[in-house]
Coordinates of C-alpha atoms in Angstrom, one line a residue:
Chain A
X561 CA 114.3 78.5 91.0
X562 CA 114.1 81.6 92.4
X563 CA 115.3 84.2 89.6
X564 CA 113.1 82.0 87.2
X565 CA 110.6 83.6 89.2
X566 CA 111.7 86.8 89.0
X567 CA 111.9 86.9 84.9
X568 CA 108.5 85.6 85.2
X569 CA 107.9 88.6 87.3
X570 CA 109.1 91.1 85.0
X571 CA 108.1 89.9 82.1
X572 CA 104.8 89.8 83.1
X573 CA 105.2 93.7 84.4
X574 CA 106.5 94.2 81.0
X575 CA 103.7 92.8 79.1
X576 CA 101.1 94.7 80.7
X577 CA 102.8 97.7 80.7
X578 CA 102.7 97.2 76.9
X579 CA 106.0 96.8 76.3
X580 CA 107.1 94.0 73.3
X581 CA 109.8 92.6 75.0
X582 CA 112.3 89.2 76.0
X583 CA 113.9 89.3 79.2
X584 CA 117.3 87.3 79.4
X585 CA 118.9 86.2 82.9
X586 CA 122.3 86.4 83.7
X587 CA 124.7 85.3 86.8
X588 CA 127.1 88.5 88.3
X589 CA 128.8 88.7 91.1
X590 CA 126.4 90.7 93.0
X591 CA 123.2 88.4 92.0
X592 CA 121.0 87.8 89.1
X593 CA 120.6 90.2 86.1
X594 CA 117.7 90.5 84.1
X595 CA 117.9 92.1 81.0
X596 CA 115.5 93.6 79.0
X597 CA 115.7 93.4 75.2
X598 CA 113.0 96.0 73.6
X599 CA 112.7 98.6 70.9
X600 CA 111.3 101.0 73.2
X601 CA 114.3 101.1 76.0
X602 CA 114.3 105.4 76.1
X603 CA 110.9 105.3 77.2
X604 CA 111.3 102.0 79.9
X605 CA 114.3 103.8 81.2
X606 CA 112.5 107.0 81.9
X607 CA 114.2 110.5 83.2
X608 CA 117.6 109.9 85.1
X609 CA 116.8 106.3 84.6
X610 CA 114.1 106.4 87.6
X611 CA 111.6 104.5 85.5
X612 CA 114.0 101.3 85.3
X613 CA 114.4 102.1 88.9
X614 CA 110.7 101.6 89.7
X615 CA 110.8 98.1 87.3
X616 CA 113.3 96.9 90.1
X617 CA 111.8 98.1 93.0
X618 CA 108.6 96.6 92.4
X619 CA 109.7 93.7 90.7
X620 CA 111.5 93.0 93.7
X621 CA 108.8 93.2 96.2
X622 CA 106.2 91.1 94.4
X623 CA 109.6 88.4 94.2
X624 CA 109.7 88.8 97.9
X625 CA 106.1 88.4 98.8
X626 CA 106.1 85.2 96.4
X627 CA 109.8 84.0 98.5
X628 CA 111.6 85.8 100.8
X629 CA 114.3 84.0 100.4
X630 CA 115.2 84.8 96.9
X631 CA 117.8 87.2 95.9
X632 CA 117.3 91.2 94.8
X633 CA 117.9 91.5 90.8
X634 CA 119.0 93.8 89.1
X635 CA 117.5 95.0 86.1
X636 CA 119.1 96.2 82.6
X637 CA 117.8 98.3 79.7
X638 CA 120.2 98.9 76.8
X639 CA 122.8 98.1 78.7
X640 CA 122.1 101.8 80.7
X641 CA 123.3 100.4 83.8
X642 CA 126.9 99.3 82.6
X643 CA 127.0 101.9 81.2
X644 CA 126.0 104.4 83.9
X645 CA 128.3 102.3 86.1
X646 CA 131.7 102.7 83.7
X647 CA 130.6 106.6 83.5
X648 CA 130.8 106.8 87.4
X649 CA 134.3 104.5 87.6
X650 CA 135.9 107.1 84.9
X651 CA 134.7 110.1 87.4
X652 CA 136.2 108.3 90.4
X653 CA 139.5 107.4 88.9
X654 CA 139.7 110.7 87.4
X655 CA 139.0 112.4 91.0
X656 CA 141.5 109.9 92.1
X657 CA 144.5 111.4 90.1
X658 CA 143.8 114.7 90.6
X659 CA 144.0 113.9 94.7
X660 CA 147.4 112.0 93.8
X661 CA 148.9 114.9 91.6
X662 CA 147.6 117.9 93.9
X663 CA 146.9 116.2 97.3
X664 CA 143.9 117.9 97.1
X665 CA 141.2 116.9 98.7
X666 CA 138.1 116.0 96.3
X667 CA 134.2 115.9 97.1
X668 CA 132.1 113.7 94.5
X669 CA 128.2 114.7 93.6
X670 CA 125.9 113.4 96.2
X671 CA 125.2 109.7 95.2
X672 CA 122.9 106.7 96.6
X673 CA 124.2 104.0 99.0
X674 CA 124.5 101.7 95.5
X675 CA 126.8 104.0 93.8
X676 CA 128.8 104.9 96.6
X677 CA 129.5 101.5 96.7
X678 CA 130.6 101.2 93.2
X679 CA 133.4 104.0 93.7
X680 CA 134.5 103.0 97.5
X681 CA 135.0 99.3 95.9
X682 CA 136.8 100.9 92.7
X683 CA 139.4 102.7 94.6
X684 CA 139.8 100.4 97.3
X685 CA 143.4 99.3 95.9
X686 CA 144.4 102.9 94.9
X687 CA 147.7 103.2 97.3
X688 CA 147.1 107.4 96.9
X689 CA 143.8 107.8 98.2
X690 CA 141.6 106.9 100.5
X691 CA 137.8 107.5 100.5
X692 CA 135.2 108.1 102.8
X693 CA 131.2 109.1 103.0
X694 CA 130.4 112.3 104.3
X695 CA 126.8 114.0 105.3
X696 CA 125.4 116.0 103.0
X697 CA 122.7 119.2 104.0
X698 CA 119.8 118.9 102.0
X699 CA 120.0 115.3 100.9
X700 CA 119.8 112.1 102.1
X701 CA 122.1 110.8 99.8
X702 CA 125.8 111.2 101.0
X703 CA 129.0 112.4 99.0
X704 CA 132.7 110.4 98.6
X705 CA 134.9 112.3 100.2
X706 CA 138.6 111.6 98.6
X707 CA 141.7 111.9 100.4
X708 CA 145.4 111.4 99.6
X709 CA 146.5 108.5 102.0
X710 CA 148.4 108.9 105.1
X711 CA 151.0 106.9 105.3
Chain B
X642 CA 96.6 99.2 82.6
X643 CA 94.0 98.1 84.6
X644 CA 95.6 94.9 84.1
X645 CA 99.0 95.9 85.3
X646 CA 97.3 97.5 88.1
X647 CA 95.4 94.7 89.8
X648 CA 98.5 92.6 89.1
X649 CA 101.0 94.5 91.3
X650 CA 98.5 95.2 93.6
X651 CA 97.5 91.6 94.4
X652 CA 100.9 90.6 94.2
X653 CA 101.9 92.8 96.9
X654 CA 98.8 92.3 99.8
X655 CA 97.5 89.3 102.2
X656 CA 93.8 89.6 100.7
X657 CA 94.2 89.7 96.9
X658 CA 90.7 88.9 97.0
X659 CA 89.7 92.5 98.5
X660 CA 91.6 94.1 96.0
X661 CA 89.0 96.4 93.2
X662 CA 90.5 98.5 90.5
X663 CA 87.6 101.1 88.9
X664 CA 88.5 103.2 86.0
X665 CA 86.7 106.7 86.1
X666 CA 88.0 108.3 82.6
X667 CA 87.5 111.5 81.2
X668 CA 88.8 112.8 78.2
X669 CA 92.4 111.4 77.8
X670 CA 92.5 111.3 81.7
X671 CA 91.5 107.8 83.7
X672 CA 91.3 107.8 87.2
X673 CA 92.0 104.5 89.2
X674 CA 90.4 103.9 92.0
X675 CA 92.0 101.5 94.1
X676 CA 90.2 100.2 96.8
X677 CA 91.3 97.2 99.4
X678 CA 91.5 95.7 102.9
X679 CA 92.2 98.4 105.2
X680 CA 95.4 96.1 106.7
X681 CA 96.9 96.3 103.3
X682 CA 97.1 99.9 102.8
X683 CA 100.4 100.4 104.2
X684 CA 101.9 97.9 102.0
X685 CA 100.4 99.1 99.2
X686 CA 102.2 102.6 100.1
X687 CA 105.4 101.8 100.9
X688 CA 108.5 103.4 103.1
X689 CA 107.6 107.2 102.7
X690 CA 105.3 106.1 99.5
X691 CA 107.9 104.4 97.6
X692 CA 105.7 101.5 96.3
X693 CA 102.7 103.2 95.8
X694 CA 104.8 106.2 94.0
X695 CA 106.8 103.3 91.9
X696 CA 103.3 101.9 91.0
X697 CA 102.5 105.4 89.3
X698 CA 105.8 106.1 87.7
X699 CA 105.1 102.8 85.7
X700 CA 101.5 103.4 85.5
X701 CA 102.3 107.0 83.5
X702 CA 104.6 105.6 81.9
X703 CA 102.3 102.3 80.1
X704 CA 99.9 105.4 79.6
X705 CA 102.0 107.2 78.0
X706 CA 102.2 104.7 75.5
X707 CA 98.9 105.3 74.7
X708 CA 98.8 108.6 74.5
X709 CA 96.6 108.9 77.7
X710 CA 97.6 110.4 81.3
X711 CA 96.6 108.2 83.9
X712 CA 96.3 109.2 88.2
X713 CA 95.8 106.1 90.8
X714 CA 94.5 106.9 93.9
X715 CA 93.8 104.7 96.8
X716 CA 90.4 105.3 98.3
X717 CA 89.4 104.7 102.1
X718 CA 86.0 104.0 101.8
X719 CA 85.4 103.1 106.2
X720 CA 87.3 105.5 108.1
X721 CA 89.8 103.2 110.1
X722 CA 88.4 102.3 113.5
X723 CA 90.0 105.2 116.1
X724 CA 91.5 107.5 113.7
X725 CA 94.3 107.4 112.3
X726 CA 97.6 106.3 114.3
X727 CA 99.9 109.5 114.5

């Protein structure tokens, strides 16, 4: 029932905001998606992608004043999310071989709790390496700190 | 936009009915003025403004559309009884 609600939600967002669009609702692993079909996806996306990150945020609030019980959604424009999540896999595995070939010891961009996730759980059958977040001046995000193993 | 506007915002507080959107425009600039119960202020804001700055992003961005600039504000219209907390 719940993420019925929630596409109500956006879709409502969606139409006032102007936007001509259909919202479809799929079931992942880490909860509901909602994806948005529309001509216009550059501009619903916005800069680095923070304007689909405002969609969510708010969208999930007014879902959890309506039941608090219902599950966060993620949203999708254009597929930009899958997207921006196989991008970030490719830059972990790559960092990944370079620890295995060199043993270096490699230091990825400063990234959100979200995306930190996304590489910790992508390399957490790599037998080479072994990652870790570190503090990072200047930012509240924090970085992935890659390691080779110690075995 | 006004639309979208009092939607959120109702959406968000205990006393939707308290809630007032007024449009002040000028030229291809509208001001929102955004007025409500005094309890709901905060949760209009946000953590370190993160609704109330998500609320904009969008709100530029459906203006955009238009061609128009928009700026929502949130007006205090009784000072709070005893100041302000911090």
């Amino acid at each position: 029932m719940s993420s019925a609600q929630s596409k109500i939600i956006l879709a409502e967002l969606l139409k006032h905001l102007g936007f001509d669009a259909t919202v479809e609702e799929h079931a992942l692993e880490e909860g509901p998606l909602l994806e948005v079909k529309t001509e216009d996806a550059g501009r619903l996306i916005g800069r680095k992608g923070q304007t689909l990150v405002a969609l969510q945020y708010l969208t999930n609030r007014l879902l959890f004043q309506q039941d608090q019980q219902a599950p966060k959604v993620l949203i999708d424009v254009a597929n930009y999310r899958s997207q921006a999540r196989d991008t970030l896999i490719a830059k972990a595995k790559e960092a990944a071989e370079k620890v295995r070939r060199w043993g270096d010891i490699v230091e990825l961009e400063p990234l959100n709790a979200f995306d930190r996730f996304i590489v910790h759980h992508a390399l957490k059958d790599d037998p080479n390496v072994e990652t870790h977040s570190v503090e990072v001046d200047g930012t509240n995000k924090k970085a992935v700190l890659l390691r080779p193993k110690r075995l | 936009m006004q639309a979208f506007l009092e939607y959120v915002v109702k959406g968000l507080v205990d006393q939707p009915g308290a809630v007032t959107v007024t449009p002040v425009a000028k030229d291809d600039l509208t001001v929102y003025e955004l007025r409500m119960d005094p309890k709901d202020v905060a949760r209009v804001i946000g953590r370190q403004g993160t609704t109330i700055n998500a609320i904009r992003t969008l709100m530029l961005v459906g203006s955009a559309k238009l061609g128009k600039r928009c700026v929502v504000e949130i007006v205090e219209d009784k000072p709070v009884e005893s100041g302000p907390a911090r």
